[in-house]
mmCIF file of C-alpha atoms in Angstrom:
data_model
loop_
_atom_site.group_PDB
_atom_site.id
_atom_site.type_symbol
_atom_site.label_atom_id
_atom_site.label_comp_id
_atom_site.label_asym_id
_atom_site.label_seq_id
_atom_site.Cartn_x
_atom_site.Cartn_y
_atom_site.Cartn_z
ATOM 1 C CA MET A 1 -4.731 -22.202 -9.706
ATOM 2 C CA LYS A 2 -3.634 -18.868 -11.154
ATOM 3 C CA SER A 3 -4.279 -15.798 -9.005
ATOM 4 C CA LYS A 4 -6.398 -12.972 -10.408
ATOM 5 C CA ALA A 5 -4.422 -9.855 -11.383
ATOM 6 C CA ILE A 6 -6.762 -7.833 -9.148
ATOM 7 C CA PRO A 7 -7.456 -9.602 -5.838
ATOM 8 C CA GLU A 8 -11.017 -10.474 -4.875
ATOM 9 C CA GLY A 9 -12.859 -7.515 -3.365
ATOM 10 C CA PHE A 10 -10.527 -4.834 -4.740
ATOM 11 C CA HIS A 11 -11.119 -2.225 -7.438
ATOM 12 C CA SER A 12 -8.346 -1.340 -9.888
ATOM 13 C CA LEU A 13 -7.445 1.915 -8.117
ATOM 14 C CA ILE A 14 -7.037 2.203 -4.338
ATOM 15 C CA THR A 15 -6.083 5.199 -2.214
ATOM 16 C CA ASP A 16 -3.366 4.655 0.402
ATOM 17 C CA LEU A 17 -3.273 7.360 3.089
ATOM 18 C CA VAL A 18 -0.061 7.944 5.035
ATOM 19 C CA VAL A 19 -0.759 8.657 8.704
ATOM 20 C CA ARG A 20 1.362 8.980 11.839
ATOM 21 C CA ASP A 21 -0.822 6.624 13.885
ATOM 22 C CA VAL A 22 -2.473 3.875 11.831
ATOM 23 C CA LYS A 23 -4.363 2.423 14.821
ATOM 24 C CA ALA A 24 -5.887 5.805 15.684
ATOM 25 C CA ALA A 25 -6.771 6.417 12.021
ATOM 26 C CA VAL A 26 -8.547 3.041 11.750
ATOM 27 C CA GLU A 27 -10.516 3.822 14.924
ATOM 28 C CA PHE A 28 -11.460 7.283 13.629
ATOM 29 C CA TYR A 29 -12.695 5.967 10.258
ATOM 30 C CA GLU A 30 -14.670 3.229 12.052
ATOM 31 C CA ARG A 31 -16.413 5.827 14.239
ATOM 32 C CA ALA A 32 -16.779 8.582 11.643
ATOM 33 C CA PHE A 33 -17.648 6.613 8.509
ATOM 34 C CA GLY A 34 -18.656 3.154 9.706
ATOM 35 C CA ALA A 35 -15.492 1.631 8.268
ATOM 36 C CA LYS A 36 -14.948 -2.095 8.746
ATOM 37 C CA LYS A 37 -11.474 -3.498 9.377
ATOM 38 C CA ARG A 38 -10.402 -5.915 6.637
ATOM 39 C CA ARG A 39 -6.748 -6.539 7.456
ATOM 40 C CA VAL A 40 -4.122 -5.159 9.802
ATOM 41 C CA PHE A 41 -0.488 -6.271 9.589
ATOM 42 C CA HIS A 42 2.177 -5.734 12.221
ATOM 43 C CA GLY A 43 5.961 -5.531 12.166
ATOM 44 C CA SER A 44 8.021 -7.655 14.549
ATOM 45 C CA ASP A 45 7.942 -4.799 17.085
ATOM 46 C CA GLY A 46 4.129 -4.845 17.105
ATOM 47 C CA SER A 47 3.715 -1.611 15.150
ATOM 48 C CA ILE A 48 1.121 -1.548 12.376
ATOM 49 C CA VAL A 49 2.836 -1.585 8.975
ATOM 50 C CA HIS A 50 -0.330 -1.741 6.837
ATOM 51 C CA ALA A 51 -4.091 -1.654 7.308
ATOM 52 C CA GLU A 52 -7.021 -2.078 4.966
ATOM 53 C CA ILE A 53 -10.490 -0.840 5.861
ATOM 54 C CA GLN A 54 -13.715 -0.908 3.902
ATOM 55 C CA ILE A 55 -16.010 2.094 3.650
ATOM 56 C CA GLY A 56 -19.111 1.231 1.667
ATOM 57 C CA ASP A 57 -17.961 -0.685 -1.403
ATOM 58 C CA SER A 58 -14.446 0.796 -1.394
ATOM 59 C CA ILE A 59 -11.201 -0.197 0.264
ATOM 60 C CA LEU A 60 -8.911 2.393 1.826
ATOM 61 C CA MET A 61 -5.325 1.478 2.675
ATOM 62 C CA LEU A 62 -3.538 3.129 5.601
ATOM 63 C CA SER A 63 0.235 3.185 5.941
ATOM 64 C CA PRO A 64 2.578 4.586 8.570
ATOM 65 C CA GLU A 65 5.323 7.042 7.767
ATOM 66 C CA PHE A 66 8.475 5.509 6.290
ATOM 67 C CA PRO A 67 11.151 8.214 6.656
ATOM 68 C CA GLU A 68 13.745 5.922 5.068
ATOM 69 C CA HIS A 69 11.682 6.116 1.848
ATOM 70 C CA ASN A 70 10.843 9.824 2.260
ATOM 71 C CA VAL A 71 7.183 9.003 3.006
ATOM 72 C CA PHE A 72 5.629 11.328 5.600
ATOM 73 C CA SER A 73 2.131 12.225 6.725
ATOM 74 C CA PRO A 74 0.915 15.821 6.442
ATOM 75 C CA GLN A 75 1.344 16.065 10.243
ATOM 76 C CA SER A 76 5.132 15.753 9.998
ATOM 77 C CA PRO A 77 7.334 18.806 9.509
ATOM 78 C CA GLY A 78 7.925 19.013 5.792
ATOM 79 C CA GLY A 79 5.371 16.254 5.221
ATOM 80 C CA GLY A 80 4.364 16.135 1.624
ATOM 81 C CA ALA A 81 1.651 14.233 -0.159
ATOM 82 C CA SER A 82 -0.406 12.265 2.319
ATOM 83 C CA ALA A 83 -1.874 9.865 -0.198
ATOM 84 C CA SER A 84 -0.635 7.663 -2.944
ATOM 85 C CA MET A 85 -2.446 5.709 -5.598
ATOM 86 C CA PHE A 86 -2.243 1.916 -5.619
ATOM 87 C CA MET A 87 -3.280 0.532 -8.998
ATOM 88 C CA TYR A 88 -3.763 -3.100 -9.966
ATOM 89 C CA VAL A 89 -3.158 -3.868 -13.635
ATOM 90 C CA GLU A 90 -3.040 -7.032 -15.743
ATOM 91 C CA ASP A 91 0.641 -6.620 -16.742
ATOM 92 C CA VAL A 92 2.597 -4.531 -14.242
ATOM 93 C CA ASP A 93 5.888 -4.891 -16.130
ATOM 94 C CA ALA A 94 4.405 -3.327 -19.271
ATOM 95 C CA VAL A 95 2.517 -0.559 -17.440
ATOM 96 C CA PHE A 96 5.537 0.261 -15.247
ATOM 97 C CA ALA A 97 7.820 0.520 -18.306
ATOM 98 C CA LYS A 98 5.277 2.706 -20.112
ATOM 99 C CA ALA A 99 4.949 5.025 -17.082
ATOM 100 C CA VAL A 100 8.736 5.402 -16.812
ATOM 101 C CA SER A 101 9.143 6.011 -20.547
ATOM 102 C CA SER A 102 6.385 8.630 -20.284
ATOM 103 C CA GLY A 103 8.290 10.598 -17.630
ATOM 104 C CA ALA A 104 7.642 8.917 -14.257
ATOM 105 C CA THR A 105 10.507 8.530 -11.773
ATOM 106 C CA VAL A 106 11.111 5.122 -10.192
ATOM 107 C CA THR A 107 10.887 5.133 -6.379
ATOM 108 C CA MET A 108 10.786 1.352 -5.922
ATOM 109 C CA PRO A 109 11.976 -1.012 -8.656
ATOM 110 C CA LEU A 110 9.603 -3.773 -9.715
ATOM 111 C CA ALA A 111 9.849 -6.841 -7.489
ATOM 112 C CA ASP A 112 7.813 -9.782 -6.269
ATOM 113 C CA VAL A 113 6.778 -8.485 -2.849
ATOM 114 C CA PHE A 114 5.817 -10.220 0.381
ATOM 115 C CA TRP A 115 2.078 -9.533 0.131
ATOM 116 C CA GLY A 116 1.693 -11.622 -3.034
ATOM 117 C CA ASP A 117 1.994 -8.958 -5.723
ATOM 118 C CA ARG A 118 4.573 -8.009 -8.296
ATOM 119 C CA ALA A 119 4.841 -4.284 -7.640
ATOM 120 C CA GLY A 120 6.890 -1.166 -8.181
ATOM 121 C CA GLY A 121 6.678 2.485 -7.173
ATOM 122 C CA ILE A 122 6.829 5.639 -9.259
ATOM 123 C CA VAL A 123 6.283 9.371 -8.891
ATOM 124 C CA ASP A 124 4.427 10.922 -11.799
ATOM 125 C CA PRO A 125 5.653 14.174 -13.398
ATOM 126 C CA PHE A 126 3.219 16.079 -11.158
ATOM 127 C CA GLY A 127 4.663 14.759 -7.883
ATOM 128 C CA HIS A 128 2.042 12.101 -7.083
ATOM 129 C CA ARG A 129 3.172 8.704 -5.783
ATOM 130 C CA TRP A 130 1.867 5.527 -7.414
ATOM 131 C CA MET A 131 2.342 1.858 -6.590
ATOM 132 C CA LEU A 132 1.625 -0.322 -9.630
ATOM 133 C CA ALA A 133 0.944 -4.017 -9.099
ATOM 134 C CA THR A 134 -0.266 -7.314 -10.490
ATOM 135 C CA HIS A 135 -1.470 -9.850 -7.955
ATOM 136 C CA ILE A 136 0.504 -13.086 -8.440
ATOM 137 C CA LYS A 137 -0.074 -15.176 -5.312
ATOM 138 C CA ASP A 138 -3.017 -15.606 -2.963
ATOM 139 C CA LEU A 139 -1.937 -15.678 0.694
ATOM 140 C CA SER A 140 -3.946 -16.211 3.867
ATOM 141 C CA ASP A 141 -4.069 -13.440 6.465
ATOM 142 C CA GLU A 142 -1.801 -15.584 8.671
ATOM 143 C CA GLU A 143 0.776 -15.921 5.875
ATOM 144 C CA LEU A 144 0.612 -12.169 5.207
ATOM 145 C CA GLU A 145 1.046 -11.313 8.895
ATOM 146 C CA LYS A 146 4.083 -13.617 9.130
ATOM 147 C CA ALA A 147 5.587 -12.114 5.959
ATOM 148 C CA ALA A 148 4.972 -8.546 7.211
ATOM 149 C CA LYS A 149 6.716 -9.313 10.505
ATOM 150 C CA ALA A 150 9.686 -10.797 8.650
ATOM 151 C CA MET A 151 9.875 -7.839 6.241
ATOM 152 C CA PHE A 152 9.655 -5.179 8.942
ATOM 153 C CA THR A 153 11.882 -6.832 11.560
ATOM 154 C CA ASN A 154 14.345 -3.937 11.443
ATOM 155 C CA LYS A 155 11.773 -1.125 11.060
ATOM 156 C CA SER A 156 12.252 1.461 13.781
#
């Protein structure tokens, strides 16, 4: 069975906030806005490497800082943009190529990634980060957790 380009329950465009403490952010959004936890993935060291919460009919992604990729929260010295756009499209290869030819800078080359998407990162000419993706494989939460731990084994 072919996976849908946009996974079940998601909209085309999703905000991904970068925060220093993902666990604390999830707890705050639960208390403040009635958010419901959808998924939380951990690295091999137990740290949270990705979380998805639902507020109303929308999903908000939360990510930790990744200094090795120059991704910082606004709380860090020199921290830049605290949010990035995550956009599902039908044909990520075509949209990615069009974005680059229109002036975007590649931050992560297109690849089939552990969470079941084909995805790549860009920065638009105005400094905003985007992750473009097509969903290619449905994975259970258990499979995703295992893949996240394997991917982030060496994350410090």
